[in-house]
Coordinates of C-alpha atoms and ligand atoms in Angstrom, one line a residue:
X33 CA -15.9 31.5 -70.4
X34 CA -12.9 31.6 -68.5
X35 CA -10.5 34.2 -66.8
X36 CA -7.7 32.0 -66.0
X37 CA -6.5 28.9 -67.9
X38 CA -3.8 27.1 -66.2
X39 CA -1.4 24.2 -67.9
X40 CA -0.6 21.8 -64.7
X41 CA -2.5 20.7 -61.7
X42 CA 1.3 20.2 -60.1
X43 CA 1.4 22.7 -57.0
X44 CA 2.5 25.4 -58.6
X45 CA -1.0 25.2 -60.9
X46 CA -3.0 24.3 -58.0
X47 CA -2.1 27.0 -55.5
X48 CA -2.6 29.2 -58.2
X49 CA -6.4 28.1 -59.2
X50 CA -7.1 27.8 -55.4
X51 CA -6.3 31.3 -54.6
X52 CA -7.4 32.8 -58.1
X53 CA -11.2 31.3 -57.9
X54 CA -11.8 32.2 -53.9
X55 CA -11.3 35.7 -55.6
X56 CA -14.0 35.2 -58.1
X57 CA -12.1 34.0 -61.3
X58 CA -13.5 31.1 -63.1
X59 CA -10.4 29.1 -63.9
X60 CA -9.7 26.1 -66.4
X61 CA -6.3 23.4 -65.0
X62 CA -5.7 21.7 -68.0
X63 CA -3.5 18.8 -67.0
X64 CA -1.7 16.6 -69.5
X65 CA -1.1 13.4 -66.6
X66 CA -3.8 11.0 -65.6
X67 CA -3.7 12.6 -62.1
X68 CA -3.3 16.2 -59.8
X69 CA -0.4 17.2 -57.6
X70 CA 2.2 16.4 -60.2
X71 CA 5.0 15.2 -59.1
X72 CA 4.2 15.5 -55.0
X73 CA 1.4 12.6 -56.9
X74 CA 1.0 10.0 -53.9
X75 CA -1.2 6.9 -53.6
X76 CA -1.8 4.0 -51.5
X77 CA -0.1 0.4 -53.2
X78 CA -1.5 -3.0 -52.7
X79 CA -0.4 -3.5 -49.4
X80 CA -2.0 -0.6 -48.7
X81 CA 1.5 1.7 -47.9
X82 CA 1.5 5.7 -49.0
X83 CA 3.8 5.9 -51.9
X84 CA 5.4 9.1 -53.5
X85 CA 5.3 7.9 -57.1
X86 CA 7.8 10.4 -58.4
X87 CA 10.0 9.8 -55.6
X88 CA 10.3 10.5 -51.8
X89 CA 8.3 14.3 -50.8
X90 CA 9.1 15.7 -47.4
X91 CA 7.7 18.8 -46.7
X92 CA 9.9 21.3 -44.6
X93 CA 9.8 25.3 -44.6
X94 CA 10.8 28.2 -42.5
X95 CA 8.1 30.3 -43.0
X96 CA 4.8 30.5 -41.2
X97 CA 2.8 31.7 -44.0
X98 CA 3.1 29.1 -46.3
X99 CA 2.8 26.5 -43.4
X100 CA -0.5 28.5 -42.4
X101 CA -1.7 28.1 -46.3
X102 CA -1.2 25.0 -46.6
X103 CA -2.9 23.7 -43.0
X104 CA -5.9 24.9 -44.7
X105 CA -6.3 22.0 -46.7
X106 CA -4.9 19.0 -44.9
X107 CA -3.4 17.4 -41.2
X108 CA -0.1 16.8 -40.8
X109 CA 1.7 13.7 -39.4
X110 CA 5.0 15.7 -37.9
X111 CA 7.8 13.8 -39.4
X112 CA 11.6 15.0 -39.2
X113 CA 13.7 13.7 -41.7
X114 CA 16.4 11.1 -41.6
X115 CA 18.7 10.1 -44.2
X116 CA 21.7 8.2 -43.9
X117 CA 24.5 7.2 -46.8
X118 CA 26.7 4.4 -47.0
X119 CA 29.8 4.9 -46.6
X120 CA 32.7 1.5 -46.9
X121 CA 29.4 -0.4 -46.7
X122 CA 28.1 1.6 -43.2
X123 CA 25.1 3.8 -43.3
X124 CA 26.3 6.5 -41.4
X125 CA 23.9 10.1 -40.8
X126 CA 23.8 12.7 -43.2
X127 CA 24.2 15.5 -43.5
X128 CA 27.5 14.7 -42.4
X129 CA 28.4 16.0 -39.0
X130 CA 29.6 15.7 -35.8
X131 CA 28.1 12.2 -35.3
X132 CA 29.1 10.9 -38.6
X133 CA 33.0 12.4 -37.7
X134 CA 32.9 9.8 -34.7
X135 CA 31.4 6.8 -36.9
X136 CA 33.9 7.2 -39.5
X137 CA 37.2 8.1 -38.1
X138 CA 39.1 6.2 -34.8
X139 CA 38.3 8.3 -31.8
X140 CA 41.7 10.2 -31.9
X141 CA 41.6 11.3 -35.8
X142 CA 37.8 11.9 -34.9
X143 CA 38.7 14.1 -31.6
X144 CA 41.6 16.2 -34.0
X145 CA 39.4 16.8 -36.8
X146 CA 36.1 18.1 -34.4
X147 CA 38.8 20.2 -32.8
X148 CA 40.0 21.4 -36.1
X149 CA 36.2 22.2 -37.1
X150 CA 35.3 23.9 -33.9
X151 CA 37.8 26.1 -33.7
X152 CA 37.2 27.4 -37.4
X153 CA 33.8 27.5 -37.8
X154 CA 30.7 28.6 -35.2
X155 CA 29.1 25.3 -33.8
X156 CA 25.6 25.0 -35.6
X157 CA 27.1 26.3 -38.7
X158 CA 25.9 24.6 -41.7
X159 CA 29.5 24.3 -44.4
X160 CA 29.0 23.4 -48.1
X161 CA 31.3 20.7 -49.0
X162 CA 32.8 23.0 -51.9
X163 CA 33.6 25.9 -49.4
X164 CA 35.2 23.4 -47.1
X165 CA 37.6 22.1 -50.0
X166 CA 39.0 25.8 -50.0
X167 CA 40.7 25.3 -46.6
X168 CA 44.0 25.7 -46.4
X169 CA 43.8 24.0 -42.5
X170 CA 45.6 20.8 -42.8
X171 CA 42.8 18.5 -41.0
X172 CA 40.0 20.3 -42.8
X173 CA 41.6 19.9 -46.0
X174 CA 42.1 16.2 -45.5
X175 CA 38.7 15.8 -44.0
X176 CA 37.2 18.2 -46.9
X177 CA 39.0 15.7 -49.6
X178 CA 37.5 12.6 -47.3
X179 CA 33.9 13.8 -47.2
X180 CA 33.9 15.0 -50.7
X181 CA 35.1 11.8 -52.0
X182 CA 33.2 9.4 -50.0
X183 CA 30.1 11.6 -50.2
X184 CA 29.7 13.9 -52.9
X185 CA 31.8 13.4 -56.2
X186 CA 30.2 10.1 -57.2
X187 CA 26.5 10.4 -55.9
X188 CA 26.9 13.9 -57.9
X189 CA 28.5 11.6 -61.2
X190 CA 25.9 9.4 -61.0
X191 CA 22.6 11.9 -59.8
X192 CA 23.6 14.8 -62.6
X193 CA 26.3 12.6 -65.3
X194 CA 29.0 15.6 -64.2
X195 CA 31.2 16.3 -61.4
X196 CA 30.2 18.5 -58.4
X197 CA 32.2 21.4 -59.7
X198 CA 30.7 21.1 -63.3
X199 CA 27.2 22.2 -61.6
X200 CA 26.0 25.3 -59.9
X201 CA 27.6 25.4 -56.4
X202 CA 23.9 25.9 -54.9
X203 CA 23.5 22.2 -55.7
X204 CA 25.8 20.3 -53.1
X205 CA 25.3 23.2 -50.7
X206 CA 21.5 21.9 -50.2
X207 CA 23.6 19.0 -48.2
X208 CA 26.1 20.8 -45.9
X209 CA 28.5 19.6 -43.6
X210 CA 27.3 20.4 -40.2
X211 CA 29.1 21.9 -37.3
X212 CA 27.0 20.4 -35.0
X213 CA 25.0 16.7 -33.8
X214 CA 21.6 17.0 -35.2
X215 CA 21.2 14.1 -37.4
X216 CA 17.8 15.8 -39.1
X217 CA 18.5 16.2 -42.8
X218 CA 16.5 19.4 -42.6
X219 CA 16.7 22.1 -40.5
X220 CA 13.7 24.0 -40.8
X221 CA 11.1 24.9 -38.5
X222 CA 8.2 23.3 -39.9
X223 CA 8.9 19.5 -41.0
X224 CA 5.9 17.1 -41.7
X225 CA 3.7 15.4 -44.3
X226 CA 0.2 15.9 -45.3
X227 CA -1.3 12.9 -43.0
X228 CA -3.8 12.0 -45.7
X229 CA -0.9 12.6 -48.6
X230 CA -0.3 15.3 -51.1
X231 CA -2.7 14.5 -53.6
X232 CA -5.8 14.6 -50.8
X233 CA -4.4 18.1 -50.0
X234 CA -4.1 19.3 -53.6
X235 CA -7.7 17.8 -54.2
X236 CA -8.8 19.9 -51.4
X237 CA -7.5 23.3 -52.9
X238 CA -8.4 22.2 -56.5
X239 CA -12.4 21.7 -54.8
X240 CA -13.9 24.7 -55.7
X241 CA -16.8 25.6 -58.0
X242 CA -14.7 28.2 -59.9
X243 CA -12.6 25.6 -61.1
X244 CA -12.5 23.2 -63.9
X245 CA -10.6 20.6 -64.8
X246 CA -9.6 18.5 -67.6
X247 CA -6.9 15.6 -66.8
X248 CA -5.5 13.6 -69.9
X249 CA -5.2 16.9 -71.9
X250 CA -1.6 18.1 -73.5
X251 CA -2.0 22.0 -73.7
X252 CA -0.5 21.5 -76.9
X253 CA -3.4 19.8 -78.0
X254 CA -5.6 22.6 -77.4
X255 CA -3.8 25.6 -77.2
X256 CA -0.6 27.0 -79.2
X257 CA 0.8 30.8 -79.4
X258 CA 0.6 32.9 -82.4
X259 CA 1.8 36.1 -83.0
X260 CA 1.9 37.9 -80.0
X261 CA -1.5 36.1 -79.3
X262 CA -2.6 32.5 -77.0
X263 CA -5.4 30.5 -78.9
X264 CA -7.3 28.0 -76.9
X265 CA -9.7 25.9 -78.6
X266 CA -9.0 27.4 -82.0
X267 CA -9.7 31.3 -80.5
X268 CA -8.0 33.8 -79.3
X269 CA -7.8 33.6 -75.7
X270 CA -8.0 37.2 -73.8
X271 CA -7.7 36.3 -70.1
X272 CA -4.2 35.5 -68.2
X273 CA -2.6 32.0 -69.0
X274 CA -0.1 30.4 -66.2
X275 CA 2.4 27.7 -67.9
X276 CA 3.9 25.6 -65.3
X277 CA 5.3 23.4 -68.0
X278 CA 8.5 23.5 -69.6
X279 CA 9.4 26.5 -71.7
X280 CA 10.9 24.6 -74.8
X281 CA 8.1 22.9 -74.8
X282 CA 5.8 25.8 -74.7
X283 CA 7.6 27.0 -77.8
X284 CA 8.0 24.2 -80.2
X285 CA 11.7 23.6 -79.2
X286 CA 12.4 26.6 -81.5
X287 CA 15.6 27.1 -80.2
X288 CA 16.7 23.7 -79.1
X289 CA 15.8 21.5 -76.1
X290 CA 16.1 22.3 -72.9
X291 CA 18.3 19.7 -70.8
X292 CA 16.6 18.2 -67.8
X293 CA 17.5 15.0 -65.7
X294 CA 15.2 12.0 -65.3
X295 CA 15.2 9.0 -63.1
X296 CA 14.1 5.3 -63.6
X297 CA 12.1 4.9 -60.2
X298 CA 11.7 1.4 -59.7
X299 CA 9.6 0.1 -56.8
X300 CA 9.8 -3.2 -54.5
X301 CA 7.0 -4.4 -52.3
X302 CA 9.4 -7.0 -49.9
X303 CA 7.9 -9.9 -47.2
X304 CA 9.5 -7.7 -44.3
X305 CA 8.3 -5.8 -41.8
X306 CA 11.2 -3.6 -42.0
X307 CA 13.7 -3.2 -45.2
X308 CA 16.5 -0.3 -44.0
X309 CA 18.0 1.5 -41.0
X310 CA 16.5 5.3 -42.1
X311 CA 13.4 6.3 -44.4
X312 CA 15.6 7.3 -46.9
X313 CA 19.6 5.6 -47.2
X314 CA 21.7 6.8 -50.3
X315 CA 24.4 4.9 -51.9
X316 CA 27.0 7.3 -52.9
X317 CA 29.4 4.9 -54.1
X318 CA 27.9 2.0 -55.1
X319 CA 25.3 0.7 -57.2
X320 CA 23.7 2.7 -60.1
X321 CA 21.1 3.9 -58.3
X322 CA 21.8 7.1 -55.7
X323 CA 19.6 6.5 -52.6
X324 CA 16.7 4.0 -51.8
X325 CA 13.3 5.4 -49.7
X326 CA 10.9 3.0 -47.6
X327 CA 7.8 4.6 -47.5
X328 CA 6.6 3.0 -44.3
X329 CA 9.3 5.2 -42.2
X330 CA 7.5 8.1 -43.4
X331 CA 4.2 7.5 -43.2
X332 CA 3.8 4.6 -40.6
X333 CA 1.5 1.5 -41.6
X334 CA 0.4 -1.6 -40.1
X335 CA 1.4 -4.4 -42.7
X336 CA 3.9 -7.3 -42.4
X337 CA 5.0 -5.8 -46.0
X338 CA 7.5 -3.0 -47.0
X339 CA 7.7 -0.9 -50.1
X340 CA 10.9 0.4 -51.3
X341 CA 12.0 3.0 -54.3
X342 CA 15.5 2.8 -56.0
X343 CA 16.0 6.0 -58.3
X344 CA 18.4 5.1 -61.2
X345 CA 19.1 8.9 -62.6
X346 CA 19.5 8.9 -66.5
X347 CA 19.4 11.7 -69.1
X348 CA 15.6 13.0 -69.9
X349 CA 14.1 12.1 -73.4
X350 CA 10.9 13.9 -74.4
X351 CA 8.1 11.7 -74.6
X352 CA 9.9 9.0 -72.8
X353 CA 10.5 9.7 -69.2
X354 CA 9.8 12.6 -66.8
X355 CA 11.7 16.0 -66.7
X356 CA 12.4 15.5 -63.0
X357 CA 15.6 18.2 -62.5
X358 CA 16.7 21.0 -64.8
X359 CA 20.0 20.9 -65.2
X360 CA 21.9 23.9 -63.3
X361 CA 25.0 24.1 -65.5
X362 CA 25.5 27.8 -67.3
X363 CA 24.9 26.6 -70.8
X364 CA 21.7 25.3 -69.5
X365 CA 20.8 28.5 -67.7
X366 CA 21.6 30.8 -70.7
X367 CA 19.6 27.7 -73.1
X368 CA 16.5 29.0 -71.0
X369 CA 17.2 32.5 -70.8
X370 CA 16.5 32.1 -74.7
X371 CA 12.9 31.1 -74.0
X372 CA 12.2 33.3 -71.0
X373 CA 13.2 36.5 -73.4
X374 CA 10.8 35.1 -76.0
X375 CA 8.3 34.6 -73.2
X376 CA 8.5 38.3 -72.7
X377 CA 6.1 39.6 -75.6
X378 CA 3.0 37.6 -74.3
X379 CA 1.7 39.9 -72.1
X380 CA -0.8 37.5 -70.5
X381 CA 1.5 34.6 -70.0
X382 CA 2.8 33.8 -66.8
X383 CA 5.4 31.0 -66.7
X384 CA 5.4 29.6 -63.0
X385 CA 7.2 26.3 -61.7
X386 CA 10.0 24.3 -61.6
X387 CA 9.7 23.4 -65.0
X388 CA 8.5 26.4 -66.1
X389 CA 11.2 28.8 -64.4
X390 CA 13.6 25.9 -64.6
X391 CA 14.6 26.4 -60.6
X392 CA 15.7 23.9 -58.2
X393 CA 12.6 24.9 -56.3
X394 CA 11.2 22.9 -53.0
X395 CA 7.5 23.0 -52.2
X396 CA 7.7 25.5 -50.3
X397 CA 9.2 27.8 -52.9
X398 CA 7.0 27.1 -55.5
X399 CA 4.2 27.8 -53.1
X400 CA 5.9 31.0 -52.1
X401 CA 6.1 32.1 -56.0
X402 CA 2.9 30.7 -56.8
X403 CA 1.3 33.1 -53.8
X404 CA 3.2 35.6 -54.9
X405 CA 2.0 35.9 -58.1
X406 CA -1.6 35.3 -57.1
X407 CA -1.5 38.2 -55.2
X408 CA -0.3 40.3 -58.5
X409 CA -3.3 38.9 -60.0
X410 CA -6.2 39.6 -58.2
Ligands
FAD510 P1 5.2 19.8 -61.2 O1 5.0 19.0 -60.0 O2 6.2 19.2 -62.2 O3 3.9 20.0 -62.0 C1 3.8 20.4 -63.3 C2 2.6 19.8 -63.9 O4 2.3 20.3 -65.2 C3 2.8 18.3 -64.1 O5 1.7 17.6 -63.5 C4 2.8 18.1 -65.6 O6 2.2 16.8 -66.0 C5 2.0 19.2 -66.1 N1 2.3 19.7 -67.4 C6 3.5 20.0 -67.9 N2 3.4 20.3 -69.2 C7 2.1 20.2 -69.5 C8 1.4 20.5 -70.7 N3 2.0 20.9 -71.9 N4 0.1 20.3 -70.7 C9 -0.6 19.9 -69.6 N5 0.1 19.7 -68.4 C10 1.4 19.8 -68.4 N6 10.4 19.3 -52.7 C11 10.4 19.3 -51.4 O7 10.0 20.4 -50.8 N7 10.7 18.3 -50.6 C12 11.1 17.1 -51.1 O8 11.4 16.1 -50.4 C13 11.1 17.0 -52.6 N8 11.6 15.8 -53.2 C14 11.6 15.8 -54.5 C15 12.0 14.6 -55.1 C16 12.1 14.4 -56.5 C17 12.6 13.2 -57.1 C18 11.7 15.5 -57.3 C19 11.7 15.4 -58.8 C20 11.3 16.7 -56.7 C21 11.2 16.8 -55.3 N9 10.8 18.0 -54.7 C22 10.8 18.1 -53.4 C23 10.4 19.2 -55.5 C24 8.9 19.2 -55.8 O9 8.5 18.1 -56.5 C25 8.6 20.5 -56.6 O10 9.0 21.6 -55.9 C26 7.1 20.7 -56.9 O11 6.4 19.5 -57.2 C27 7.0 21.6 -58.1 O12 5.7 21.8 -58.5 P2 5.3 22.4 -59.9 O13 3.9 22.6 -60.0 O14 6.2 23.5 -60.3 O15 5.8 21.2 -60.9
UDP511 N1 24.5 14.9 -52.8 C1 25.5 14.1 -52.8 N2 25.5 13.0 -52.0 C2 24.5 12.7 -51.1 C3 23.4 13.6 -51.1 C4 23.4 14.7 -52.0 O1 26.5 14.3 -53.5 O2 24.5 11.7 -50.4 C5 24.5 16.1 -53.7 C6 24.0 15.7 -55.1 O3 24.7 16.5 -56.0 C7 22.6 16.0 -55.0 C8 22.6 17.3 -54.2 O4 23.6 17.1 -53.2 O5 22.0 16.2 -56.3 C9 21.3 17.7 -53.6 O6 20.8 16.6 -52.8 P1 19.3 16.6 -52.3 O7 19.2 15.4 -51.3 O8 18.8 17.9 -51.9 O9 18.6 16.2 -53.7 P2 17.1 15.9 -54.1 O10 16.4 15.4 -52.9 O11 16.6 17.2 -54.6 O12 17.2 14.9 -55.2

């Protein structure tokens, strides 16, 4: 009956079933949540204010294509993003940069040390924090240490359970210290959100008569490998199968679990009209959880109400909370390259996803793949 069954109505299954079906396939999106989108999931609360259930999605991309894709399905509200962290109890911008140099540091240190940046690095260059702690430059090694303390080590601690130099250096580089006084935290060239939210835009692509799908449903319920061979409802399934779940998962933890990071995301509807002094404000050093978002700063509402989301990260535990992050240590990398290799000898599986791929992958990269291998299939 079907060409294509999908595991995951997240974005990665949806772009996937949009763009398989307009070419004729008749797809099943078996999705194992009460909901689509996965974890870009949004909803309006009581007090009628556009919350991100699995935490804060801004969407941000260089490329025109997948911008173009997506405007296919929704409006945007043009939002640039603003973060700021606190820092001895002032929320000062981030990424840190010039600005930030001149609200933390007297005007003389601040004056040496922008001197000391400029003339070693190109202004507009973006630094990550560990390349700037291999200076050998006096100032930049004392503002390096500053920055690295103050900012990254214990946001790191508390966001992964390990030190910044116990994870892939790609990690803190997503946040680097910039040689320049743009406080965006992003510096792409397209930065908005979906104006009616991201599950409106992934019902949009999902709305097609080609597809079909069935919410409340663990694939593990219905479908299971054997041999070489996928069977779905008790038969052996001939067409393509995209997994955008996770891979140990997929196949029966045979050789161990895969390690992911989870977060407790706890929300708070407060009497105020305003709660914070940016959409999103981390909390590098204090508290237990790492940054707090309020929702009406990104998508502005009339209501004398505010609704806030603390994320307090903690380990993952299957069947108890959400795998929100793989983890990007080496032992965890070569943990999945186990699965991948075993992936191999289905010929008509396609794993696809953060979860699936075990990436640290944006929207618009898992749009980008998800394309990508569209294309390859039709
Ligand atoms: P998912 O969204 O995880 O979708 C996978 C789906 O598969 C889920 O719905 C899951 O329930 C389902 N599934 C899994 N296993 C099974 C199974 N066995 N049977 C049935 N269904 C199954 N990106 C940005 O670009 N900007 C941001 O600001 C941003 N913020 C983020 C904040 C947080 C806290 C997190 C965790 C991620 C953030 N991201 C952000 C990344 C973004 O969420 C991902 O890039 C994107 O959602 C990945 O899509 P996906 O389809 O691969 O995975
Ligand atoms: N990071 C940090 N302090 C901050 C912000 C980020 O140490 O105030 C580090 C931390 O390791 C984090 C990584 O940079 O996990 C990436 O941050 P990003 O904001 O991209 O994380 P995400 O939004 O994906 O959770």
């Amino acid at each position: 009956m079907f060409d294509v069954v999908i595991i995951g109505a997240g974005l990665a299954g949806s772009v996937l079933a949009e763009r398989l079906a307009k070419s004729g396939k008749k797809i099943l999106v078996i999705e194992r949540r009460k909901h689509i989108a996965g974890n870009c999931y949004d909803e309006l609360d009581l007090s009628g204010i556009l919350i991100h259930k699995y935490g804060p999605h801004l969407f941000h991309t260089d490329d025109a294509k997948i911008w173009e894709y997506l405007s296919q399905f929704t409006e945007w509200t043009l939002y640039r993003h603003r973060v700021k962290a606190v820092v001895d109890g002032k929320p000062v911008p981030l990424p840190f940069n010039l600005n930030t140099l001149r609200e933390v540091f007297p005007p003389s240190l601040a004056d040496k040390l922008e001197a000391a940046l400029l003339s070693n690095f190109e202004y507009g260059k973006r630094v990550p924090i560990l390349e700037l702690r291999k200076s050998t430059d006096a100032d930049l090694k004392f503002l390096a240490d500053y920055v690295y303390e103050k900012i990254f080590l214990h946001y790191t601690e508390k966001q992964w359970g390990l030190p910044p130099d116990k994870i892939s250096e790609a990690v803190t580089a997503r946040v680097p210290i910039l040689i320049g006084r743009d406080d965006g935290y992003f510096s792409d060239r397209f930065q908005a959100v979906p104006k009616f939210g991201y599950t409106k835009l992934v019902e949009n692509m999902l709305d097609h008569k080609n597809i079909k799908l069935l919410l409340n449903t663990d694939s593990r319920e219905v479908m299971e490998l054997s041999g070489e061979y996928v069977r779905l409802f008790r038969k052996r399934f001939k067409g393509r199968l995209i997994y955008t779940g996770q891979l140990d998962e997929l196949f029966d933890k045979k050789f161990g679990e895969l390690p992911y990071r989870s977060m407790d995301m706890k929300f708070e509807t407060l009497d105020a009209e305003k709660f914070q002094a940016a959409p999103v404000v981390n909390y590098p050093n204090a508290y237990d959880f790492t940054r707090i978002t309020e929702f009406k700063q990104i998508h502005p509402t009339h209501s004398t109400r505010t609704t806030i989301l603390k994320e307090y990260p903690q380990a993952y535990v299957a069947g108890m909370n959400e795998p929100y992050y793989p983890l990007f240590t080496d032992e965890a990398r070569a943990a999945y390259e186990k699965y991948s290799a075993e992936l191999a000898a289905f010929k008509n599986v396609t794993a696809v996803g953060r979860l699936a791929e075990y990436r640290y992958y944006d929207m618009d990269d898992v749009i980008k793949r998800a394309l990508e291998v569209a294309a390859a299939l039709v």
